[in-house]
Amino acid sequence: MTIFNQERLLFNPVSPNSDAIPVIFAFPNEYSVGITSLGYQIIWASFASYPEISVSRLFTDIQEPLPRNPELLGFSFSWELDYVNILNILELLDIPLQSDQRDNNHPLVFGGGPVLTANSEPFAAFFDIILLGDGENLIKDFIRAYQEVRNANRGAKLRHLATVAGVYIPSLYEVTYHSVDGEIKSIIPLDNTIPSFIEKQTYRSNILSASTVVTEKAAWESIYMVEVVRSCPEMCRFCLASYLTLPFRTASLESSLIPAIEKGLTVTNRIGLLGASVTQHPEFESLLDYLSQPKYDHIRVSIASVRTNTVSEKLAKTLANRGTKSITIAVESGSEKVRKIINKKLTNDEIIQAAINAKAGGLKGIKLYGMAGIPGEEDTDIEETILMLDAVKKAAPGLKITFGCSTFVPKSHTPFQWLGVNKTAKKQLQYLEKQLGKKNIEFRPESYNWSVIQALISRGDRRLSQLLELTRHYGDSLGSYKRAFKELKGKLPPLEFYVHDNWKTEQILPWHHLKGPLPQATLIKHLEEAMTVPLDLLC
């Protein structure tokens, strides 16, 4: 029995028409990882539900039978370093890596997902087409437009697709620079038939996503995922998951959540509630009551990160009774000043109370997530984080406290997109590890070097494409990227420019032509508000 035969589908694939468009839809990682992506599941199920499409799935370790002459090759791109696997797959299929080297005999290579929607420019050379934003309606519009020019030549296809809202054709835009290794001077379409700006597409409905397939071979074994909310209303100023995905949307309890859960429970007893701020759903209490019914005593429920002041004893008890052992909360810092800078609206007392409630409800642990190198952060703020964690441990003795910590990474379309990575974060992580070890608090730092690579890709422009091709052969360590920068010296700005420099708010950013939910003037206003916080606290 193959892995694909072990899948339990929650939709009905249709038989393709005899003249259906042959499509390969790839996830640039192993099957167990890719099939756990709700976004990949939803888009694949959409393709498999169109009689006009004949779709085959491709992962790095397994694949379905592939068409000999695919017309479209798509990638769902969820993690930055998976670009290596995208390039490997293109080579495997004998497709030139650079879009300008492909001809009418090659498929159109398209991509979507959070990495490309956030900033597609470092990967612009590798894709013919990039789909920006939510896929629910965008995929339909994309396929409909492709059908209209299916028999045209490559150039005509791309020009027609460029007229579809949310469809970005990188080759139809010219980027100029003040110098080879300087800032961007302009980003303009090749002519006036191409839109100057491409707007990210937003799905507006109270019917949100749920799994289309359940399998024991997924990284989260046999889990059925239900999207409870999309985006986050808190708008922490560093947070891509909030700013890029606005507005905050919630699934209808009666029309979306309950029907989805009941459908999922026909094939599994594991339910995962997804969203950046699940417990801020306006009917979350009712959802808890629904899941607490005796008829569901056999099911296991897991939940994504929750807002601190929503961790009630009732929530903890419900989760504990449904097989969850710990809960995850993003606190970012124990410093009031730092939380004000980033617009994190919580107090240390609320964090401590969340731990007390978690223990009282029967949970065994609480995972707190923080960040080092936040703009405006000082050593005293790190000390306050240590004191806060110690207070949490003392307030809930016996509850396992885990503190995960990453380095601040600037993200596009957020107020902090102009700010660079603080080099002191590396020492701060080391200091936290030493001090928390003394207090027997488990510390899980994210690699500082990985954060540097993440920042490079997050703020990169299309000149990075040549660097990414080089690093594929050198490895995925920070040293490999530094080696590639050295080899390309004089052809693009140094690593320092992309990663550590603070940029001017008036300079043209790589994603200038890719419109997010909020205008730049609003992001600048939010940045200015953040930068005045330390002064307010000194007054």
Coordinates of C-alpha atoms in Angstrom, one line a residue:
M1 CA 0.0 0.0 0.0
T2 CA 1.4 3.4 -1.0
I3 CA 1.3 6.5 1.2
F4 CA -1.3 8.0 -1.1
N5 CA -3.6 5.0 -0.7
Q6 CA -3.5 5.5 3.1
E7 CA -5.1 9.0 2.8
R8 CA -8.7 9.6 3.9
L9 CA -10.2 12.2 1.7
L10 CA -12.8 14.6 2.9
F11 CA -13.8 15.8 -0.6
N12 CA -14.7 14.1 -3.9
P13 CA -12.1 14.5 -6.6
V14 CA -13.6 14.6 -10.1
S15 CA -12.5 12.8 -13.2
P16 CA -10.6 15.2 -15.5
N17 CA -11.9 16.0 -18.9
S18 CA -10.1 14.4 -21.9
D19 CA -8.6 17.8 -22.7
A20 CA -7.9 18.8 -19.1
I21 CA -4.9 21.0 -18.3
P22 CA -2.0 18.9 -17.0
V23 CA -0.8 20.4 -13.8
I24 CA 1.9 19.4 -11.3
F25 CA 1.3 20.9 -7.8
A26 CA 4.5 20.6 -5.7
F27 CA 5.4 21.1 -2.1
P28 CA 9.1 21.6 -1.8
N29 CA 9.6 19.3 1.2
E30 CA 8.9 15.8 2.3
Y31 CA 5.3 14.4 2.1
S32 CA 4.9 14.3 5.9
V33 CA 5.6 18.0 6.0
G34 CA 3.7 19.1 2.9
I35 CA 0.5 17.2 3.6
T36 CA 0.3 18.9 7.0
S37 CA 0.1 22.3 5.3
L38 CA -3.6 23.3 5.3
G39 CA -2.9 25.8 2.5
Y40 CA -1.4 23.0 0.3
Q41 CA -4.3 20.7 1.1
I42 CA -6.9 23.4 0.2
I43 CA -5.3 24.4 -3.2
W44 CA -4.7 20.8 -4.2
A45 CA -8.3 19.9 -3.4
S46 CA -9.5 22.9 -5.5
F47 CA -7.4 21.6 -8.5
A48 CA -8.7 18.1 -8.0
S49 CA -12.3 19.4 -8.0
Y50 CA -12.1 21.1 -11.4
P51 CA -12.8 18.8 -14.4
E52 CA -10.7 21.2 -16.5
I53 CA -7.6 20.2 -14.4
S54 CA -5.6 17.0 -14.2
V55 CA -3.4 17.5 -11.2
S56 CA -0.5 15.4 -9.9
R57 CA 1.2 16.0 -6.5
L58 CA 4.9 16.1 -6.1
F59 CA 7.0 16.1 -2.9
T60 CA 10.7 15.8 -2.4
D61 CA 10.5 12.1 -1.4
I62 CA 7.4 10.8 -3.3
Q63 CA 5.2 11.8 -6.2
E64 CA 2.1 10.7 -8.1
P65 CA 2.5 9.7 -11.7
L66 CA 3.5 13.0 -13.5
P67 CA 2.3 14.2 -16.9
R68 CA 4.8 14.0 -19.7
N69 CA 4.2 17.6 -20.8
P70 CA 2.7 19.6 -17.9
E71 CA 1.4 23.1 -18.8
L72 CA 1.6 24.4 -15.3
L73 CA 4.0 23.6 -12.4
G74 CA 3.0 25.1 -9.1
F75 CA 4.7 25.4 -5.7
S76 CA 3.2 26.0 -2.3
F77 CA 6.0 27.9 -0.5
S78 CA 5.8 28.0 3.3
W79 CA 9.3 28.1 4.6
E80 CA 12.1 30.3 3.3
L81 CA 14.9 27.7 3.0
D82 CA 12.7 25.4 0.9
Y83 CA 13.8 27.5 -2.0
V84 CA 16.7 25.0 -2.3
N85 CA 14.2 22.2 -3.0
I86 CA 12.3 24.3 -5.5
L87 CA 15.4 24.7 -7.6
N88 CA 16.2 21.0 -7.2
I89 CA 12.7 20.1 -8.4
L90 CA 13.1 22.4 -11.4
E91 CA 16.3 20.6 -12.3
L92 CA 14.7 17.2 -11.8
L93 CA 12.0 18.1 -14.3
D94 CA 14.6 19.5 -16.7
I95 CA 13.2 23.0 -16.5
P96 CA 15.6 26.0 -16.6
L97 CA 16.0 27.6 -13.2
Q98 CA 15.6 31.2 -14.6
S99 CA 12.3 32.1 -16.0
D100 CA 13.9 34.1 -18.9
Q101 CA 15.6 30.9 -20.1
R102 CA 12.3 29.0 -20.6
D103 CA 10.4 28.7 -23.9
N104 CA 7.0 27.5 -25.1
N105 CA 8.0 23.9 -24.5
H106 CA 8.3 24.5 -20.7
P107 CA 5.4 24.7 -18.3
L108 CA 4.6 28.1 -16.7
V109 CA 6.0 27.9 -13.2
F110 CA 3.8 29.5 -10.6
G111 CA 4.0 29.8 -6.8
G112 CA 2.0 31.0 -3.8
G113 CA 2.0 30.8 -0.1
P114 CA 3.2 33.0 2.9
V115 CA 6.8 33.3 1.8
L116 CA 6.0 34.7 -1.7
T117 CA 3.1 36.8 -0.5
A118 CA 5.3 38.5 2.1
N119 CA 8.2 39.2 -0.3
S120 CA 8.5 37.4 -3.6
E121 CA 11.4 39.5 -4.9
P122 CA 14.4 37.3 -3.9
F123 CA 12.7 34.5 -5.9
A124 CA 11.4 36.6 -8.8
A125 CA 13.9 35.1 -11.3
F126 CA 12.7 31.5 -10.6
F127 CA 8.9 32.0 -11.1
D128 CA 6.9 33.0 -14.2
I129 CA 3.9 33.7 -12.1
I130 CA 3.4 34.5 -8.4
L131 CA 0.0 34.4 -6.7
L132 CA -0.3 37.0 -3.9
G133 CA -2.7 36.4 -1.0
D134 CA -5.5 34.0 -0.1
G135 CA -6.0 31.3 -2.7
E136 CA -9.7 30.6 -2.3
N137 CA -10.9 32.9 -5.1
L138 CA -7.5 33.7 -6.6
I139 CA -7.0 30.1 -7.9
K140 CA -10.3 30.1 -9.7
D141 CA -9.5 33.4 -11.4
F142 CA -6.0 32.3 -12.3
I143 CA -7.2 29.0 -14.0
R144 CA -10.1 30.8 -15.8
A145 CA -7.7 33.4 -17.2
Y146 CA -5.2 30.6 -18.2
Q147 CA -7.9 28.8 -20.1
E148 CA -8.6 31.9 -22.2
V149 CA -5.0 31.9 -23.5
R150 CA -4.1 28.3 -23.2
N151 CA -3.1 28.0 -26.9
A152 CA -1.2 31.3 -27.0
N153 CA 2.6 31.6 -26.9
R154 CA 4.4 32.1 -23.5
G155 CA 4.6 35.8 -23.7
A156 CA 1.0 36.3 -24.5
K157 CA -0.1 34.0 -21.7
L158 CA 1.9 36.0 -19.2
R159 CA 0.7 39.3 -20.3
H160 CA -2.9 38.2 -20.1
L161 CA -2.5 36.6 -16.7
A162 CA -0.9 39.9 -15.5
T163 CA -4.4 41.5 -15.8
V164 CA -5.8 39.2 -13.1
A165 CA -6.1 40.7 -9.6
G166 CA -3.4 39.2 -7.4
V167 CA -1.4 37.7 -10.2
Y168 CA 2.2 39.0 -10.3
I169 CA 4.4 38.4 -13.4
P170 CA 7.9 39.5 -12.2
S171 CA 9.4 39.5 -15.7
L172 CA 7.0 42.3 -16.7
Y173 CA 8.5 44.8 -14.2
E174 CA 11.9 46.6 -14.5
V175 CA 13.8 47.3 -11.4
T176 CA 16.6 50.0 -11.5
Y177 CA 19.1 50.8 -8.9
H178 CA 21.1 54.0 -7.9
S179 CA 24.2 51.8 -8.3
V180 CA 24.9 48.1 -8.8
D181 CA 25.2 47.6 -5.0
G182 CA 23.0 50.5 -4.0
E183 CA 19.3 51.2 -3.1
I184 CA 16.4 50.6 -5.5
K185 CA 15.8 53.6 -7.8
S186 CA 12.5 52.5 -9.4
I187 CA 10.2 49.6 -10.0
I188 CA 8.0 50.1 -13.0
P189 CA 6.0 47.9 -15.4
L190 CA 7.4 47.4 -18.9
D191 CA 4.5 49.3 -20.5
N192 CA 1.1 50.9 -19.6
T193 CA -0.8 47.7 -20.3
I194 CA 0.7 46.2 -17.1
P195 CA -0.6 47.4 -13.7
S196 CA 1.8 49.5 -11.7
F197 CA 0.8 47.8 -8.4
I198 CA -0.4 44.2 -7.6
E199 CA -2.7 43.9 -4.7
K200 CA -2.7 40.9 -2.4
Q201 CA -6.0 39.1 -2.5
T202 CA -8.1 38.8 0.6
Y203 CA -10.7 36.1 1.1
R204 CA -13.7 37.7 2.9
S205 CA -16.0 35.0 4.3
N206 CA -17.1 33.5 7.6
I207 CA -16.6 30.0 6.1
L208 CA -12.9 29.3 6.7
S209 CA -10.7 26.3 5.8
A210 CA -10.6 22.8 7.1
S211 CA -8.5 19.7 6.1
T212 CA -9.3 18.0 2.8
V213 CA -7.2 14.9 3.7
V214 CA -6.2 13.1 6.9
T215 CA -3.4 10.6 7.1
E216 CA -1.2 8.8 9.6
K217 CA 1.8 9.8 7.6
A218 CA 1.5 13.5 8.3
A219 CA 3.9 15.2 10.6
W220 CA 0.9 15.7 12.9
E221 CA -0.3 12.2 12.7
S222 CA -4.0 11.8 11.7
I223 CA -4.9 15.4 12.6
Y224 CA -7.9 17.2 11.1
M225 CA -7.2 20.9 11.0
V226 CA -9.9 23.5 11.4
E227 CA -9.2 27.2 10.8
V228 CA -11.0 29.1 13.6
V229 CA -9.7 32.6 12.8
R230 CA -7.6 34.3 10.1
S231 CA -5.2 37.1 10.9
C232 CA -5.0 38.7 14.4
P233 CA -6.6 41.8 15.8
E234 CA -3.6 42.6 18.2
M235 CA -1.3 44.1 15.5
C236 CA 2.0 43.7 17.3
R237 CA 4.3 45.9 15.2
F238 CA 6.7 43.2 14.2
C239 CA 4.1 40.6 13.3
L240 CA 3.7 39.6 9.7
A241 CA 0.9 37.2 10.6
S242 CA -1.2 40.1 11.8
Y243 CA -0.3 43.0 9.4
L244 CA -0.1 41.1 6.1
T245 CA -3.3 39.1 6.6
L246 CA -5.7 41.8 7.8
P247 CA -8.6 42.1 8.3
F248 CA -9.2 39.7 11.3
R249 CA -11.8 37.2 10.2
T250 CA -13.6 34.6 12.2
A251 CA -15.3 31.4 11.2
S252 CA -19.1 31.1 11.9
L253 CA -19.7 28.6 14.7
E254 CA -22.8 27.2 13.2
S255 CA -22.0 27.4 9.5
S256 CA -18.3 26.7 9.5
L257 CA -16.7 25.3 12.7
I258 CA -19.3 22.8 13.9
P259 CA -20.0 21.3 10.4
A260 CA -16.2 21.1 9.8
I261 CA -15.5 19.4 13.1
E262 CA -18.3 16.9 12.7
K263 CA -17.0 16.1 9.2
G264 CA -13.5 15.6 10.5
L265 CA -14.6 13.3 13.3
T266 CA -15.9 10.8 10.7
V267 CA -12.3 9.9 9.9
T268 CA -10.2 10.7 13.0
N269 CA -10.4 11.6 16.6
R270 CA -7.7 14.3 16.5
I271 CA -8.8 17.9 15.9
G272 CA -6.4 20.9 15.6
L273 CA -7.8 24.4 16.0
L274 CA -5.7 26.8 13.9
G275 CA -5.3 30.5 13.8
A276 CA -2.9 33.2 15.1
S277 CA -5.3 34.2 17.9
V278 CA -7.8 31.3 18.2
T279 CA -9.2 32.2 21.7
Q280 CA -10.2 35.7 20.4
H281 CA -13.0 34.2 18.4
P282 CA -16.1 35.9 19.7
E283 CA -17.9 32.6 20.2
F284 CA -14.9 30.6 21.5
E285 CA -16.7 29.9 24.8
S286 CA -19.5 28.3 22.9
L287 CA -16.9 26.3 20.9
L288 CA -15.4 25.0 24.1
D289 CA -18.9 24.0 25.4
Y290 CA -19.5 22.2 22.1
L291 CA -16.2 20.2 22.4
S292 CA -16.9 19.5 26.1
Q293 CA -20.0 17.4 25.3
P294 CA -19.8 13.8 26.7
K295 CA -20.2 12.4 23.2
Y296 CA -16.8 13.9 22.4
D297 CA -14.9 12.4 25.4
H298 CA -12.9 10.2 23.1
I299 CA -11.4 13.0 20.9
R300 CA -8.1 14.8 21.2
V301 CA -8.0 18.6 20.7
S302 CA -4.9 20.7 20.1
I303 CA -4.8 24.4 19.8
A304 CA -2.5 27.0 18.3
S305 CA -1.0 29.9 20.3
V306 CA -3.5 31.7 22.4
R307 CA -3.8 35.2 23.9
T308 CA -2.6 35.4 27.5
N309 CA -5.7 36.9 29.1
T310 CA -8.0 34.3 27.5
V311 CA -6.3 31.4 29.3
S312 CA -9.1 30.6 31.7
E313 CA -9.3 27.6 34.0
K314 CA -12.2 26.4 31.8
L315 CA -10.1 26.5 28.7
A316 CA -7.3 24.6 30.4
K317 CA -9.6 22.0 31.8
T318 CA -11.3 21.4 28.4
L319 CA -7.9 21.0 26.7
A320 CA -6.6 18.7 29.5
N321 CA -9.7 16.6 29.2
R322 CA -9.2 16.3 25.4
G323 CA -5.6 15.1 25.5
T324 CA -3.6 18.4 25.5
K325 CA -0.7 18.6 27.9
S326 CA 0.5 22.1 27.5
I327 CA -0.6 25.5 26.1
T328 CA 1.5 28.0 24.1
I329 CA 1.5 31.8 24.7
A330 CA 3.5 34.5 22.9
V331 CA 4.6 37.0 25.5
E332 CA 7.6 38.5 23.6
S333 CA 9.1 40.1 26.7
G334 CA 8.8 40.6 30.5
S335 CA 9.4 44.3 30.1
E336 CA 6.5 46.7 30.1
K337 CA 8.5 49.2 28.0
V338 CA 9.3 46.6 25.3
R339 CA 5.7 45.4 25.2
K340 CA 4.6 49.0 24.6
I341 CA 7.1 49.5 21.8
I342 CA 5.8 46.4 20.0
N343 CA 2.1 47.1 20.9
K344 CA 1.8 43.8 22.9
K345 CA -1.2 44.5 25.1
L346 CA -0.6 42.4 28.2
T347 CA 0.8 42.6 31.7
N348 CA 3.1 40.3 33.8
D349 CA 0.1 39.7 36.1
E350 CA -1.9 38.3 33.2
I351 CA 1.0 36.0 32.2
I352 CA 1.3 34.8 35.8
Q353 CA -2.5 34.3 36.0
A354 CA -2.5 32.3 32.8
A355 CA 0.0 29.9 34.3
I356 CA -2.0 29.6 37.5
N357 CA -5.1 28.9 35.4
A358 CA -3.3 26.4 33.2
K359 CA -2.2 24.4 36.3
A360 CA -5.6 24.6 38.0
G361 CA -7.2 23.3 34.8
G362 CA -5.0 20.2 34.7
L363 CA -2.4 21.1 32.1
K364 CA 1.1 19.9 32.7
G365 CA 3.1 22.7 31.0
I366 CA 3.1 26.2 29.5
K367 CA 5.2 27.3 26.6
L368 CA 6.0 31.0 26.6
Y369 CA 7.5 32.5 23.4
G370 CA 9.7 35.6 23.5
M371 CA 12.1 37.6 21.4
A372 CA 15.5 39.1 21.7
G373 CA 16.9 42.2 19.9
I374 CA 13.5 44.0 19.8
P375 CA 14.0 47.6 18.7
G376 CA 14.6 49.8 21.8
E377 CA 15.3 46.8 24.0
E378 CA 18.2 47.1 26.6
D379 CA 19.9 44.7 29.0
T380 CA 17.6 45.8 31.8
D381 CA 14.6 44.6 29.7
I382 CA 16.2 41.2 29.4
E383 CA 16.6 41.1 33.2
E384 CA 12.9 41.9 33.5
T385 CA 12.1 38.9 31.3
I386 CA 14.1 36.6 33.6
L387 CA 12.3 38.0 36.6
M388 CA 8.9 37.5 35.0
L389 CA 9.7 33.9 34.1
D390 CA 10.9 33.3 37.7
A391 CA 7.7 34.7 39.0
V392 CA 5.6 32.5 36.7
K393 CA 7.5 29.4 38.0
K394 CA 6.9 30.4 41.6
A395 CA 3.2 31.1 41.1
A396 CA 2.5 27.8 39.5
P397 CA 4.8 25.2 41.2
G398 CA 4.9 21.9 39.4
L399 CA 3.9 23.4 36.1
K400 CA 6.6 22.8 33.5
I401 CA 7.7 26.2 32.2
T402 CA 9.4 26.4 28.7
F403 CA 10.7 29.6 27.2
G404 CA 11.3 29.7 23.5
C405 CA 13.1 32.7 22.2
S406 CA 13.9 34.0 18.7
T407 CA 15.7 37.0 17.4
F408 CA 13.7 40.0 16.0
V409 CA 13.5 39.7 12.2
P410 CA 12.1 42.7 10.2
K411 CA 9.2 41.6 8.0
S412 CA 7.7 43.3 5.0
H413 CA 4.4 45.2 5.3
T414 CA 4.9 45.7 9.0
P415 CA 5.9 49.0 10.8
F416 CA 9.3 47.4 11.7
Q417 CA 10.2 46.6 8.1
W418 CA 12.6 49.5 8.1
L419 CA 14.6 48.3 11.1
G420 CA 17.5 45.9 11.0
V421 CA 18.5 42.9 13.1
N422 CA 20.2 43.9 16.3
K423 CA 23.6 42.2 16.6
T424 CA 23.4 42.2 20.4
A425 CA 20.6 39.7 20.2
K426 CA 23.2 36.9 19.9
K427 CA 24.7 37.8 23.3
Q428 CA 21.2 38.3 24.8
L429 CA 20.2 34.7 23.8
Q430 CA 23.4 33.4 25.4
Y431 CA 22.8 35.3 28.6
L432 CA 19.2 34.1 28.8
E433 CA 20.3 30.5 28.4
K434 CA 22.8 30.9 31.2
Q435 CA 20.5 32.6 33.6
L436 CA 17.4 30.5 33.0
G437 CA 19.5 27.3 33.3
K438 CA 20.3 28.4 36.9
K439 CA 16.6 28.6 37.6
N440 CA 15.8 25.2 36.0
I441 CA 13.6 26.9 33.4
E442 CA 13.8 25.1 30.0
F443 CA 15.1 27.4 27.4
R444 CA 14.7 26.8 23.7
P445 CA 16.5 29.5 21.6
E446 CA 16.1 29.8 17.9
S447 CA 19.4 30.0 16.1
Y448 CA 20.6 33.6 15.7
N449 CA 22.4 32.6 12.5
W450 CA 19.1 31.3 11.1
S451 CA 17.5 34.6 12.0
V452 CA 20.1 36.5 10.0
I453 CA 19.3 34.3 7.0
Q454 CA 15.6 34.8 7.5
A455 CA 16.1 38.6 7.6
L456 CA 18.2 38.5 4.4
I457 CA 15.3 36.8 2.6
S458 CA 12.6 38.8 4.3
R459 CA 14.2 42.1 3.1
G460 CA 15.8 40.9 -0.1
D461 CA 15.4 42.3 -3.6
R462 CA 15.6 40.4 -6.9
R463 CA 19.4 40.8 -7.0
L464 CA 19.5 38.0 -4.3
S465 CA 18.4 35.4 -6.9
Q466 CA 21.9 35.0 -8.1
L467 CA 23.1 34.6 -4.5
L468 CA 20.4 32.0 -3.7
E469 CA 21.6 29.9 -6.6
L470 CA 25.1 29.9 -5.3
T471 CA 24.2 29.1 -1.7
R472 CA 22.3 26.0 -2.9
H473 CA 25.6 24.4 -3.7
Y474 CA 27.4 25.7 -0.6
G475 CA 24.9 24.6 2.1
D476 CA 22.3 26.4 4.3
S477 CA 24.7 27.7 7.0
L478 CA 25.3 31.4 7.5
G479 CA 28.9 30.8 6.4
S480 CA 27.6 29.7 3.0
Y481 CA 25.7 33.0 2.6
K482 CA 28.8 35.0 3.6
R483 CA 30.9 33.0 1.1
A484 CA 28.3 33.8 -1.7
F485 CA 28.3 37.5 -0.8
K486 CA 32.1 37.5 -1.0
E487 CA 32.0 35.9 -4.5
L488 CA 29.4 38.4 -5.7
K489 CA 31.0 41.5 -4.2
G490 CA 30.3 44.5 -6.3
K491 CA 27.2 43.0 -7.9
L492 CA 24.8 43.5 -5.1
P493 CA 24.7 45.2 -1.6
P494 CA 26.6 43.5 1.3
L495 CA 24.8 41.3 3.8
E496 CA 24.9 44.2 6.3
F497 CA 22.7 46.3 4.1
Y498 CA 19.9 43.7 3.9
V499 CA 20.1 42.4 7.5
H500 CA 21.4 45.0 9.9
D501 CA 20.9 48.4 8.4
N502 CA 18.0 50.6 9.4
W503 CA 16.4 51.8 6.2
K504 CA 15.0 55.3 5.4
T505 CA 11.2 55.5 5.3
E506 CA 11.4 57.4 2.1
Q507 CA 13.5 54.8 0.2
I508 CA 11.9 52.4 -2.3
L509 CA 11.5 49.0 -0.7
P510 CA 11.8 45.7 -2.8
W511 CA 8.0 45.1 -2.4
H512 CA 7.0 48.7 -3.2
H513 CA 4.8 47.5 -6.1
L514 CA 3.2 44.7 -4.1
K515 CA 0.3 46.2 -2.1
G516 CA -0.4 44.9 1.4
P517 CA -3.5 45.6 3.5
L518 CA -2.3 48.9 4.9
P519 CA -0.8 52.0 3.1
Q520 CA 2.8 52.9 3.8
A521 CA 1.7 56.1 5.6
T522 CA -0.1 54.0 8.2
L523 CA 2.9 51.8 8.7
I524 CA 5.1 54.8 9.2
K525 CA 2.7 56.3 11.7
H526 CA 2.7 53.0 13.7
L527 CA 6.6 53.0 13.6
E528 CA 6.7 56.6 14.9
E529 CA 4.3 55.6 17.7
A530 CA 6.6 52.7 18.6
M531 CA 9.7 54.9 18.7
T532 CA 8.2 57.4 21.1
V533 CA 7.4 54.8 23.7
P534 CA 10.7 54.9 25.6
L535 CA 10.5 58.7 25.8
D536 CA 7.0 58.4 27.3
L537 CA 8.2 56.1 30.0
L538 CA 11.0 58.4 30.9
C539 CA 8.7 61.4 31.4

